[in-house]
C-alpha positions as a printed Julia matrix, in Angstrom:
199×3 Matrix{Float64}:
  17.51   18.1     9.68
  15.68   21.41    9.43
  12.36   19.78   10.37
  13.97   18.08   13.36
  15.52   21.35   14.52
  12.41   23.43   13.93
   9.51   21.18   14.91
   7.11   24.12   14.61
   7.68   24.07   10.83
   5.96   20.69   10.39
   2.33   21.91   10.73
   3.03   24.52    8.06
   3.55   21.74    5.53
  -0.01   20.55    6.09
  -1.51   24.03    6.14
   0.23   25.01    2.92
  -0.96   21.87    1.14
   2.5    20.37    0.69
   1.46   16.89    1.87
  -0.25   16.41   -1.5
   3.05   17.22   -3.18
   4.73   14.56   -1.06
   2.1    12.09   -2.26
   2.85   12.79   -5.91
   6.6    12.61   -5.31
   6.39    9.32   -3.38
   4.13    7.76   -6.01
   6.56    8.67   -8.8
   9.6     7.56   -6.8
   8.06    4.19   -5.94
   7.14    3.52   -9.57
  10.76    4.04  -10.58
  12.31    2.16   -7.65
  12.02   -1.23   -9.32
  15.57   -2.47   -8.97
  17.14   -3.11   -5.53
  20.08   -0.84   -4.93
  19.04    1.63   -7.63
  19.33    5.38   -7.1
  15.52    5.6    -7.17
  15.28    3.06   -4.35
  17.66    5.17   -2.27
  15.64    8.28   -3.1
  12.49    6.5    -1.95
  14.16    5.65    1.37
  15.28    9.26    1.9
  11.79   10.56    1.12
  10.19    8.1     3.56
  12.66    9.17    6.23
  11.56   12.78    5.75
   7.92   11.72    5.96
   8.65    9.79    9.14
   9.79   13.06   10.73
   6.74   14.87    9.35
   4.39   12.15   10.69
   5.39   13.03   14.25
   3.12   16.07   13.89
  -0.57   15.23   14.34
  -1.76   17.83   11.83
   0.54   16.41    9.15
  -0.46   12.83    9.97
  -4.12   13.76    9.55
  -3.39   15.51    6.25
  -1.79   12.32    4.92
  -5.22   10.66    4.73
  -7.09   12.94    2.28
  -3.85   13.46    0.37
  -3.68    9.72   -0.3
  -0.21    9.42    1.2
  -1.08    6.84    3.86
  -2.86    4.72    1.27
   0.32    4.55   -0.83
   2.43    3.6     2.18
   0.02    0.88    3.35
  -0.23   -0.5    -0.18
   3.55   -0.7    -0.25
   3.51   -2.69    3.01
   0.94   -5.09    1.57
   2.61   -5.74   -1.76
   4.48   -8.94   -2.61
   7.41   -9.15   -2.72
   8.01   -6.52   -0.06
  10.54   -3.77   -0.66
  13.32   -4.7     1.77
  14.88   -1.24    1.7
  11.75    0.67    2.71
   9.85   -1.81    4.89
  11.2    -0.81    8.31
  10.85    2.92    7.6
   7.3     2.52    6.31
   6.13    0.5     9.32
   7.63    3.05   11.72
   5.95    5.86    9.78
   2.56    4.14   10.08
   3.24    3.59   13.79
   3.89    7.29   14.29
   0.62    8.17   12.57
  -1.39    5.65   14.6
   0.13    6.9    17.85
  -1.73   10.22   17.5
  -5.07    8.4    18.05
  -6.64   10.75   15.53
  -9.99    9.36   14.25
  -9.28   10.39   10.66
  -5.94    8.55   10.73
  -7.3     5.49   12.52
 -10.23    5.0    10.18
  -8.03    5.71    7.18
  -5.53    3.02    8.16
  -8.36    0.53    8.72
  -9.92    1.37    5.36
  -6.59    0.99    3.54
  -6.02   -2.48    5.01
  -3.24   -1.64    7.46
  -4.48   -4.2    10.0
  -4.3    -7.03    7.49
  -0.96   -5.86    6.06
   0.6    -5.72    9.52
  -0.78   -9.13   10.49
   0.72  -10.59    7.31
   4.02   -8.99    8.2
   3.89  -10.56   11.67
   3.01  -13.97   10.28
   6.08  -13.8     8.06
   8.3   -12.16   10.67
  10.94  -14.89   10.81
  12.0   -14.37    7.2
  11.49  -10.61    7.46
  13.82  -10.4    10.47
  16.51  -12.35    8.61
  16.21  -10.83    5.14
  15.15   -7.22    5.69
  17.44   -4.53    7.16
  15.75   -3.48   10.39
  13.24   -6.32    9.97
  13.15   -7.2    13.66
  12.42   -3.57   14.47
   9.67   -3.55   11.86
   8.03   -6.46   13.69
   8.08   -4.54   16.96
   6.65   -1.42   15.3
   3.93   -3.51   13.67
   2.84   -4.8    17.1
   2.91   -1.28   18.55
   0.86    0.04   15.63
  -1.85   -2.59   16.03
  -2.02   -1.92   19.77
  -2.34    1.82   19.13
  -5.12    1.25   16.61
  -6.9    -1.16   18.95
  -6.76    1.46   21.73
  -8.12    4.22   19.49
 -11.37    5.54   20.93
 -13.02    5.8    17.5
 -11.46    3.16   15.25
 -10.64    0.74   18.07
 -13.83   -1.39   17.92
 -13.42   -1.95   14.17
  -9.75   -2.87   14.63
 -10.57   -5.23   17.5
 -13.18   -6.96   15.32
 -10.56   -7.56   12.63
  -8.07   -8.91   15.16
 -10.5   -11.36   16.76
  -9.6   -14.92   15.91
  -6.14  -14.07   14.59
  -3.72  -16.66   15.95
  -0.83  -14.43   14.89
  -2.14  -11.56   17.01
  -2.88  -13.82   19.97
   0.73  -14.93   19.86
   2.22  -11.46   19.4
   0.15   -9.05   21.46
   1.51  -10.12   24.84
   5.13  -10.31   23.79
   7.83   -8.18   25.33
  10.63   -6.84   23.22
  14.08   -5.94   24.44
  16.79   -4.14   22.55
  20.22   -5.66   22.65
  23.41   -5.48   20.65
  24.16   -8.52   18.55
  27.67   -9.94   18.57
  28.01   -8.95   14.93
  27.79   -5.3    15.92
  24.38   -4.56   14.43
  21.26   -3.84   16.45
  18.66   -6.54   16.83
  15.42   -6.95   18.7
  14.58  -10.0    20.75
  10.93  -10.8    21.23
   9.81  -13.02   24.04
   6.65  -13.95   25.86
   5.9   -13.04   29.47
   8.49  -14.47   31.83
   8.48  -14.74   35.59
  11.12  -12.65   37.29
  13.67  -14.53   39.38
  14.62  -11.44   41.38
């Protein structure tokens, strides 16, 4: 809440070296979050939510690379089985970092295997959307992240080379997503291909 209210505080975290502390804390929390529904799993979610706020600042996002924080988050996205509780938050966090179009962040995400992890997520999106809280939103954020990386002036060519020939990406990259309220009262995201307007 404090970081949201005082956005100017975020860069101070990077300048004071606190991103490294976040890395150590996240690593320890993830190791202990082995059982779904455990207090450690909830702690991991809360910590990732804080980091998602922090990642909105470019300086902090860049500091997450040498601190090893982005590597931990991408590794978590790539692991099997995926952590249902943290998946949507982690993908959105990576999306926020990629949106800065910072070369250090872009190359870091490519090196850590974010492109492959996100493509795997998209290829398994049907089960993710059904089984993971916020899974449909995670799919949308995965697409947005790959587009941001592909548009990066520095890392873009490398990302594009990794996306070439991917049938999953060919299917997903032109999709439109619309937010609507499901009849059950929870939010859901509908993904659809280009459609001709009848207006």
